[in-house]
């Protein structure tokens, strides 16, 4: 930004809130754009789901991956779960009321599997599981708006599956 160019920053944006605030300040003072690369938000299946979610009440999100020796400098929350947190926060549009979370290192020195439950002021609840030590890759989400929606992010057709309740 000091060189006069806009930047797309890979997640995580920074290692601390202080560092993130410094980046925001630098972008403002240099009149440059700094954007975090939350590209999953633009996945065709996620984009197709946006009009279906008007008053979300429940999310069950699983992002499971097999172990690979990439991104071991950050834990699974900043490597994988961060995408789902970003998507759900954009859908819910309500302040977070409470967060409960747990994670464990399994094969690396960082957290390799994590589970989080986020409750929002609107009453919506979101459960997240992220793992990079699973036996198979399985990035899926179940959303409960007016009619349940199943979102399989492995498919890039842009068509979420709808399950009609009784």
JSON list of C-alpha atoms in Angstrom, two decimals:
[
{"chain": "A", "resi": 1, "resn": "UNK", "atom": "CA", "xyz": [0.00, 0.00, 0.00]},
{"chain": "A", "resi": 2, "resn": "UNK", "atom": "CA", "xyz": [2.95, 2.29, 0.66]},
{"chain": "A", "resi": 3, "resn": "UNK", "atom": "CA", "xyz": [3.98, 1.61, -2.93]},
{"chain": "A", "resi": 4, "resn": "UNK", "atom": "CA", "xyz": [0.62, 2.90, -4.15]},
{"chain": "A", "resi": 5, "resn": "UNK", "atom": "CA", "xyz": [-1.04, -0.44, -4.93]},
{"chain": "A", "resi": 6, "resn": "UNK", "atom": "CA", "xyz": [-4.23, -2.06, -3.67]},
{"chain": "A", "resi": 7, "resn": "UNK", "atom": "CA", "xyz": [-3.79, -5.41, -1.92]},
{"chain": "A", "resi": 8, "resn": "UNK", "atom": "CA", "xyz": [-5.71, -8.66, -1.58]},
{"chain": "A", "resi": 9, "resn": "UNK", "atom": "CA", "xyz": [-4.54, -10.24, 1.67]},
{"chain": "A", "resi": 10, "resn": "UNK", "atom": "CA", "xyz": [-4.78, -13.98, 2.22]},
{"chain": "A", "resi": 11, "resn": "UNK", "atom": "CA", "xyz": [-6.53, -14.94, 5.43]},
{"chain": "A", "resi": 12, "resn": "UNK", "atom": "CA", "xyz": [-5.90, -14.49, 8.21]},
{"chain": "A", "resi": 13, "resn": "UNK", "atom": "CA", "xyz": [-5.69, -10.75, 7.78]},
{"chain": "A", "resi": 14, "resn": "UNK", "atom": "CA", "xyz": [-3.32, -10.40, 10.73]},
{"chain": "A", "resi": 15, "resn": "UNK", "atom": "CA", "xyz": [-2.04, -12.28, 13.75]},
{"chain": "A", "resi": 16, "resn": "UNK", "atom": "CA", "xyz": [-3.67, -9.84, 16.19]},
{"chain": "A", "resi": 17, "resn": "UNK", "atom": "CA", "xyz": [-6.33, -7.15, 16.37]},
{"chain": "A", "resi": 18, "resn": "UNK", "atom": "CA", "xyz": [-3.58, -4.55, 16.78]},
{"chain": "A", "resi": 19, "resn": "UNK", "atom": "CA", "xyz": [-1.95, -5.66, 13.51]},
{"chain": "A", "resi": 20, "resn": "UNK", "atom": "CA", "xyz": [-5.34, -5.63, 11.75]},
{"chain": "A", "resi": 21, "resn": "UNK", "atom": "CA", "xyz": [-6.01, -2.10, 13.01]},
{"chain": "A", "resi": 22, "resn": "UNK", "atom": "CA", "xyz": [-2.59, -1.03, 11.69]},
{"chain": "A", "resi": 23, "resn": "UNK", "atom": "CA", "xyz": [-3.47, -2.42, 8.24]},
{"chain": "A", "resi": 24, "resn": "UNK", "atom": "CA", "xyz": [-6.80, -0.57, 8.24]},
{"chain": "A", "resi": 25, "resn": "UNK", "atom": "CA", "xyz": [-5.03, 2.65, 9.23]},
{"chain": "A", "resi": 26, "resn": "UNK", "atom": "CA", "xyz": [-2.40, 2.15, 6.50]},
{"chain": "A", "resi": 27, "resn": "UNK", "atom": "CA", "xyz": [-5.11, 1.60, 3.88]},
{"chain": "A", "resi": 28, "resn": "UNK", "atom": "CA", "xyz": [-6.85, 4.81, 4.91]},
{"chain": "A", "resi": 29, "resn": "UNK", "atom": "CA", "xyz": [-3.73, 6.96, 5.07]},
{"chain": "A", "resi": 30, "resn": "UNK", "atom": "CA", "xyz": [-2.43, 5.65, 1.72]},
{"chain": "A", "resi": 31, "resn": "UNK", "atom": "CA", "xyz": [-5.91, 5.82, 0.10]},
{"chain": "A", "resi": 32, "resn": "UNK", "atom": "CA", "xyz": [-5.57, 2.18, -1.01]},
{"chain": "A", "resi": 33, "resn": "UNK", "atom": "CA", "xyz": [-7.91, -0.80, -0.90]},
{"chain": "A", "resi": 34, "resn": "UNK", "atom": "CA", "xyz": [-7.01, -3.67, 1.41]},
{"chain": "A", "resi": 35, "resn": "UNK", "atom": "CA", "xyz": [-9.29, -6.69, 1.15]},
{"chain": "A", "resi": 36, "resn": "UNK", "atom": "CA", "xyz": [-9.18, -10.10, 2.85]},
{"chain": "A", "resi": 37, "resn": "UNK", "atom": "CA", "xyz": [-9.40, -13.07, 0.48]},
{"chain": "A", "resi": 38, "resn": "UNK", "atom": "CA", "xyz": [-12.59, -14.70, 1.77]},
{"chain": "A", "resi": 39, "resn": "UNK", "atom": "CA", "xyz": [-13.22, -16.24, -1.63]},
{"chain": "A", "resi": 40, "resn": "UNK", "atom": "CA", "xyz": [-15.57, -18.96, -0.36]},
{"chain": "A", "resi": 41, "resn": "UNK", "atom": "CA", "xyz": [-18.24, -16.27, 0.04]},
{"chain": "A", "resi": 42, "resn": "UNK", "atom": "CA", "xyz": [-18.34, -16.15, -3.78]},
{"chain": "A", "resi": 43, "resn": "UNK", "atom": "CA", "xyz": [-18.69, -19.92, -4.29]},
{"chain": "A", "resi": 44, "resn": "UNK", "atom": "CA", "xyz": [-21.61, -20.41, -6.75]},
{"chain": "A", "resi": 45, "resn": "UNK", "atom": "CA", "xyz": [-23.48, -22.67, -4.32]},
{"chain": "A", "resi": 46, "resn": "UNK", "atom": "CA", "xyz": [-23.16, -20.08, -1.53]},
{"chain": "A", "resi": 47, "resn": "UNK", "atom": "CA", "xyz": [-24.27, -17.25, -3.85]},
{"chain": "A", "resi": 48, "resn": "UNK", "atom": "CA", "xyz": [-27.32, -19.27, -4.98]},
{"chain": "A", "resi": 49, "resn": "UNK", "atom": "CA", "xyz": [-28.30, -19.77, -1.33]},
{"chain": "A", "resi": 50, "resn": "UNK", "atom": "CA", "xyz": [-28.36, -16.06, -0.45]},
{"chain": "A", "resi": 51, "resn": "UNK", "atom": "CA", "xyz": [-31.96, -15.39, -1.63]},
{"chain": "A", "resi": 52, "resn": "UNK", "atom": "CA", "xyz": [-33.21, -18.47, 0.26]},
{"chain": "A", "resi": 53, "resn": "UNK", "atom": "CA", "xyz": [-31.99, -17.31, 3.66]},
{"chain": "A", "resi": 54, "resn": "UNK", "atom": "CA", "xyz": [-34.20, -14.51, 4.94]},
{"chain": "A", "resi": 55, "resn": "UNK", "atom": "CA", "xyz": [-34.54, -15.28, 8.67]},
{"chain": "A", "resi": 56, "resn": "UNK", "atom": "CA", "xyz": [-31.97, -17.95, 9.50]},
{"chain": "A", "resi": 57, "resn": "UNK", "atom": "CA", "xyz": [-32.47, -19.81, 12.76]},
{"chain": "A", "resi": 58, "resn": "UNK", "atom": "CA", "xyz": [-29.97, -22.67, 12.61]},
{"chain": "A", "resi": 59, "resn": "UNK", "atom": "CA", "xyz": [-26.76, -23.60, 10.81]},
{"chain": "A", "resi": 60, "resn": "UNK", "atom": "CA", "xyz": [-24.89, -26.89, 11.03]},
{"chain": "A", "resi": 61, "resn": "UNK", "atom": "CA", "xyz": [-21.60, -26.50, 9.20]},
{"chain": "A", "resi": 62, "resn": "UNK", "atom": "CA", "xyz": [-18.91, -29.14, 8.66]},
{"chain": "A", "resi": 63, "resn": "UNK", "atom": "CA", "xyz": [-15.65, -28.50, 6.84]},
{"chain": "A", "resi": 64, "resn": "UNK", "atom": "CA", "xyz": [-13.71, -31.74, 7.05]},
{"chain": "A", "resi": 65, "resn": "UNK", "atom": "CA", "xyz": [-10.45, -32.34, 5.24]},
{"chain": "A", "resi": 66, "resn": "UNK", "atom": "CA", "xyz": [-7.73, -34.96, 5.18]},
{"chain": "A", "resi": 67, "resn": "UNK", "atom": "CA", "xyz": [-4.37, -34.06, 6.63]},
{"chain": "A", "resi": 68, "resn": "UNK", "atom": "CA", "xyz": [-1.93, -32.33, 4.31]},
{"chain": "A", "resi": 69, "resn": "UNK", "atom": "CA", "xyz": [1.26, -30.57, 5.39]},
{"chain": "A", "resi": 70, "resn": "UNK", "atom": "CA", "xyz": [0.02, -27.17, 4.19]},
{"chain": "A", "resi": 71, "resn": "UNK", "atom": "CA", "xyz": [-0.99, -24.19, 6.32]},
{"chain": "A", "resi": 72, "resn": "UNK", "atom": "CA", "xyz": [0.40, -25.70, 9.49]},
{"chain": "A", "resi": 73, "resn": "UNK", "atom": "CA", "xyz": [1.51, -22.25, 10.65]},
{"chain": "A", "resi": 74, "resn": "UNK", "atom": "CA", "xyz": [-2.11, -21.52, 11.69]},
{"chain": "A", "resi": 75, "resn": "UNK", "atom": "CA", "xyz": [-4.74, -23.60, 13.46]},
{"chain": "A", "resi": 76, "resn": "UNK", "atom": "CA", "xyz": [-7.74, -25.15, 11.72]},
{"chain": "A", "resi": 77, "resn": "UNK", "atom": "CA", "xyz": [-9.99, -22.25, 12.76]},
{"chain": "A", "resi": 78, "resn": "UNK", "atom": "CA", "xyz": [-7.93, -19.73, 10.79]},
{"chain": "A", "resi": 79, "resn": "UNK", "atom": "CA", "xyz": [-7.24, -22.21, 7.98]},
{"chain": "A", "resi": 80, "resn": "UNK", "atom": "CA", "xyz": [-10.69, -23.71, 7.34]},
{"chain": "A", "resi": 81, "resn": "UNK", "atom": "CA", "xyz": [-13.42, -22.65, 9.78]},
{"chain": "A", "resi": 82, "resn": "UNK", "atom": "CA", "xyz": [-12.84, -18.97, 9.05]},
{"chain": "A", "resi": 83, "resn": "UNK", "atom": "CA", "xyz": [-14.61, -19.35, 5.69]},
{"chain": "A", "resi": 84, "resn": "UNK", "atom": "CA", "xyz": [-17.76, -20.73, 7.29]},
{"chain": "A", "resi": 85, "resn": "UNK", "atom": "CA", "xyz": [-17.73, -18.12, 10.04]},
{"chain": "A", "resi": 86, "resn": "UNK", "atom": "CA", "xyz": [-17.56, -15.43, 7.36]},
{"chain": "A", "resi": 87, "resn": "UNK", "atom": "CA", "xyz": [-20.45, -16.94, 5.38]},
{"chain": "A", "resi": 88, "resn": "UNK", "atom": "CA", "xyz": [-22.72, -17.44, 8.40]},
{"chain": "A", "resi": 89, "resn": "UNK", "atom": "CA", "xyz": [-22.01, -13.95, 9.75]},
{"chain": "A", "resi": 90, "resn": "UNK", "atom": "CA", "xyz": [-22.99, -12.49, 6.38]},
{"chain": "A", "resi": 91, "resn": "UNK", "atom": "CA", "xyz": [-26.27, -14.47, 6.42]},
{"chain": "A", "resi": 92, "resn": "UNK", "atom": "CA", "xyz": [-27.30, -13.83, 10.03]},
{"chain": "A", "resi": 93, "resn": "UNK", "atom": "CA", "xyz": [-26.78, -10.06, 10.25]},
{"chain": "A", "resi": 94, "resn": "UNK", "atom": "CA", "xyz": [-27.19, -10.08, 14.04]},
{"chain": "A", "resi": 95, "resn": "UNK", "atom": "CA", "xyz": [-24.76, -9.45, 16.90]},
{"chain": "A", "resi": 96, "resn": "UNK", "atom": "CA", "xyz": [-23.05, -12.46, 18.43]},
{"chain": "A", "resi": 97, "resn": "UNK", "atom": "CA", "xyz": [-24.44, -13.19, 21.88]},
{"chain": "A", "resi": 98, "resn": "UNK", "atom": "CA", "xyz": [-22.24, -16.10, 22.97]},
{"chain": "A", "resi": 99, "resn": "UNK", "atom": "CA", "xyz": [-19.45, -18.33, 21.64]},
{"chain": "A", "resi": 100, "resn": "UNK", "atom": "CA", "xyz": [-18.48, -21.74, 23.03]},
{"chain": "A", "resi": 101, "resn": "UNK", "atom": "CA", "xyz": [-15.57, -23.52, 21.39]},
{"chain": "A", "resi": 102, "resn": "UNK", "atom": "CA", "xyz": [-13.09, -26.32, 21.83]},
{"chain": "A", "resi": 103, "resn": "UNK", "atom": "CA", "xyz": [-10.18, -27.56, 19.75]},
{"chain": "A", "resi": 104, "resn": "UNK", "atom": "CA", "xyz": [-7.36, -30.07, 19.92]},
{"chain": "A", "resi": 105, "resn": "UNK", "atom": "CA", "xyz": [-3.98, -30.60, 18.28]},
{"chain": "A", "resi": 106, "resn": "UNK", "atom": "CA", "xyz": [-3.83, -34.09, 16.78]},
{"chain": "A", "resi": 107, "resn": "UNK", "atom": "CA", "xyz": [-1.04, -34.27, 14.18]},
{"chain": "A", "resi": 108, "resn": "UNK", "atom": "CA", "xyz": [0.52, -30.83, 14.35]},
{"chain": "A", "resi": 109, "resn": "UNK", "atom": "CA", "xyz": [1.51, -28.32, 17.00]},
{"chain": "A", "resi": 110, "resn": "UNK", "atom": "CA", "xyz": [-1.66, -26.28, 16.31]},
{"chain": "A", "resi": 111, "resn": "UNK", "atom": "CA", "xyz": [-5.36, -27.05, 16.71]},
{"chain": "A", "resi": 112, "resn": "UNK", "atom": "CA", "xyz": [-6.26, -29.62, 14.02]},
{"chain": "A", "resi": 113, "resn": "UNK", "atom": "CA", "xyz": [-9.93, -30.19, 14.90]},
{"chain": "A", "resi": 114, "resn": "UNK", "atom": "CA", "xyz": [-12.32, -27.64, 16.38]},
{"chain": "A", "resi": 115, "resn": "UNK", "atom": "CA", "xyz": [-15.96, -27.24, 17.22]},
{"chain": "A", "resi": 116, "resn": "UNK", "atom": "CA", "xyz": [-17.72, -23.95, 17.91]},
{"chain": "A", "resi": 117, "resn": "UNK", "atom": "CA", "xyz": [-21.29, -23.02, 18.82]},
{"chain": "A", "resi": 118, "resn": "UNK", "atom": "CA", "xyz": [-22.26, -19.42, 18.15]},
{"chain": "A", "resi": 119, "resn": "UNK", "atom": "CA", "xyz": [-25.51, -17.95, 19.46]},
{"chain": "A", "resi": 120, "resn": "UNK", "atom": "CA", "xyz": [-26.80, -14.70, 18.01]},
{"chain": "A", "resi": 121, "resn": "UNK", "atom": "CA", "xyz": [-29.03, -12.00, 19.54]},
{"chain": "A", "resi": 122, "resn": "UNK", "atom": "CA", "xyz": [-31.68, -12.89, 16.92]},
{"chain": "A", "resi": 123, "resn": "UNK", "atom": "CA", "xyz": [-31.98, -16.40, 18.40]},
{"chain": "A", "resi": 124, "resn": "UNK", "atom": "CA", "xyz": [-30.11, -18.03, 15.53]},
{"chain": "A", "resi": 125, "resn": "UNK", "atom": "CA", "xyz": [-27.64, -20.77, 16.51]},
{"chain": "A", "resi": 126, "resn": "UNK", "atom": "CA", "xyz": [-24.70, -21.93, 14.39]},
{"chain": "A", "resi": 127, "resn": "UNK", "atom": "CA", "xyz": [-22.65, -25.04, 15.05]},
{"chain": "A", "resi": 128, "resn": "UNK", "atom": "CA", "xyz": [-19.30, -25.29, 13.27]},
{"chain": "A", "resi": 129, "resn": "UNK", "atom": "CA", "xyz": [-16.92, -28.22, 12.97]},
{"chain": "A", "resi": 130, "resn": "UNK", "atom": "CA", "xyz": [-13.60, -27.93, 11.16]},
{"chain": "A", "resi": 131, "resn": "UNK", "atom": "CA", "xyz": [-11.04, -30.69, 10.87]},
{"chain": "A", "resi": 132, "resn": "UNK", "atom": "CA", "xyz": [-7.90, -31.23, 8.88]},
{"chain": "A", "resi": 133, "resn": "UNK", "atom": "CA", "xyz": [-7.45, -34.74, 10.26]},
{"chain": "A", "resi": 134, "resn": "UNK", "atom": "CA", "xyz": [-10.55, -36.46, 8.85]},
{"chain": "A", "resi": 135, "resn": "UNK", "atom": "CA", "xyz": [-10.55, -39.61, 6.77]},
{"chain": "A", "resi": 136, "resn": "UNK", "atom": "CA", "xyz": [-12.29, -37.89, 3.86]},
{"chain": "A", "resi": 137, "resn": "UNK", "atom": "CA", "xyz": [-13.00, -34.42, 2.50]},
{"chain": "A", "resi": 138, "resn": "UNK", "atom": "CA", "xyz": [-16.54, -33.29, 3.27]},
{"chain": "A", "resi": 139, "resn": "UNK", "atom": "CA", "xyz": [-17.32, -29.54, 3.22]},
{"chain": "A", "resi": 140, "resn": "UNK", "atom": "CA", "xyz": [-21.09, -29.32, 3.80]},
{"chain": "A", "resi": 141, "resn": "UNK", "atom": "CA", "xyz": [-23.60, -27.10, 5.53]},
{"chain": "A", "resi": 142, "resn": "UNK", "atom": "CA", "xyz": [-27.20, -27.49, 6.60]},
{"chain": "A", "resi": 143, "resn": "UNK", "atom": "CA", "xyz": [-29.14, -24.27, 6.94]},
{"chain": "A", "resi": 144, "resn": "UNK", "atom": "CA", "xyz": [-32.56, -23.84, 8.48]},
{"chain": "A", "resi": 145, "resn": "UNK", "atom": "CA", "xyz": [-34.39, -20.84, 7.02]},
{"chain": "A", "resi": 146, "resn": "UNK", "atom": "CA", "xyz": [-38.10, -21.23, 6.11]},
{"chain": "A", "resi": 147, "resn": "UNK", "atom": "CA", "xyz": [-37.25, -24.54, 4.37]},
{"chain": "A", "resi": 148, "resn": "UNK", "atom": "CA", "xyz": [-34.09, -26.51, 5.16]},
{"chain": "A", "resi": 149, "resn": "UNK", "atom": "CA", "xyz": [-31.26, -26.05, 2.67]},
{"chain": "A", "resi": 150, "resn": "UNK", "atom": "CA", "xyz": [-28.36, -28.45, 2.19]},
{"chain": "A", "resi": 151, "resn": "UNK", "atom": "CA", "xyz": [-25.24, -26.87, 0.72]},
{"chain": "A", "resi": 152, "resn": "UNK", "atom": "CA", "xyz": [-22.50, -29.14, -0.61]},
{"chain": "A", "resi": 153, "resn": "UNK", "atom": "CA", "xyz": [-19.52, -26.93, -1.42]},
{"chain": "A", "resi": 154, "resn": "UNK", "atom": "CA", "xyz": [-17.79, -29.72, -3.33]},
{"chain": "A", "resi": 155, "resn": "UNK", "atom": "CA", "xyz": [-20.33, -29.20, -6.08]},
{"chain": "A", "resi": 156, "resn": "UNK", "atom": "CA", "xyz": [-19.82, -26.04, -8.07]},
{"chain": "A", "resi": 157, "resn": "UNK", "atom": "CA", "xyz": [-23.09, -26.12, -9.99]},
{"chain": "A", "resi": 158, "resn": "UNK", "atom": "CA", "xyz": [-24.41, -23.20, -7.98]},
{"chain": "A", "resi": 159, "resn": "UNK", "atom": "CA", "xyz": [-27.58, -25.13, -7.12]},
{"chain": "A", "resi": 160, "resn": "UNK", "atom": "CA", "xyz": [-28.10, -25.88, -3.42]},
{"chain": "A", "resi": 161, "resn": "UNK", "atom": "CA", "xyz": [-30.31, -28.85, -2.61]},
{"chain": "A", "resi": 162, "resn": "UNK", "atom": "CA", "xyz": [-33.56, -27.94, -0.88]},
{"chain": "A", "resi": 163, "resn": "UNK", "atom": "CA", "xyz": [-35.26, -30.26, 1.57]},
{"chain": "A", "resi": 164, "resn": "UNK", "atom": "CA", "xyz": [-38.90, -29.45, 2.12]},
{"chain": "A", "resi": 165, "resn": "UNK", "atom": "CA", "xyz": [-40.07, -29.91, 5.69]},
{"chain": "A", "resi": 166, "resn": "UNK", "atom": "CA", "xyz": [-43.43, -31.34, 6.65]}
]
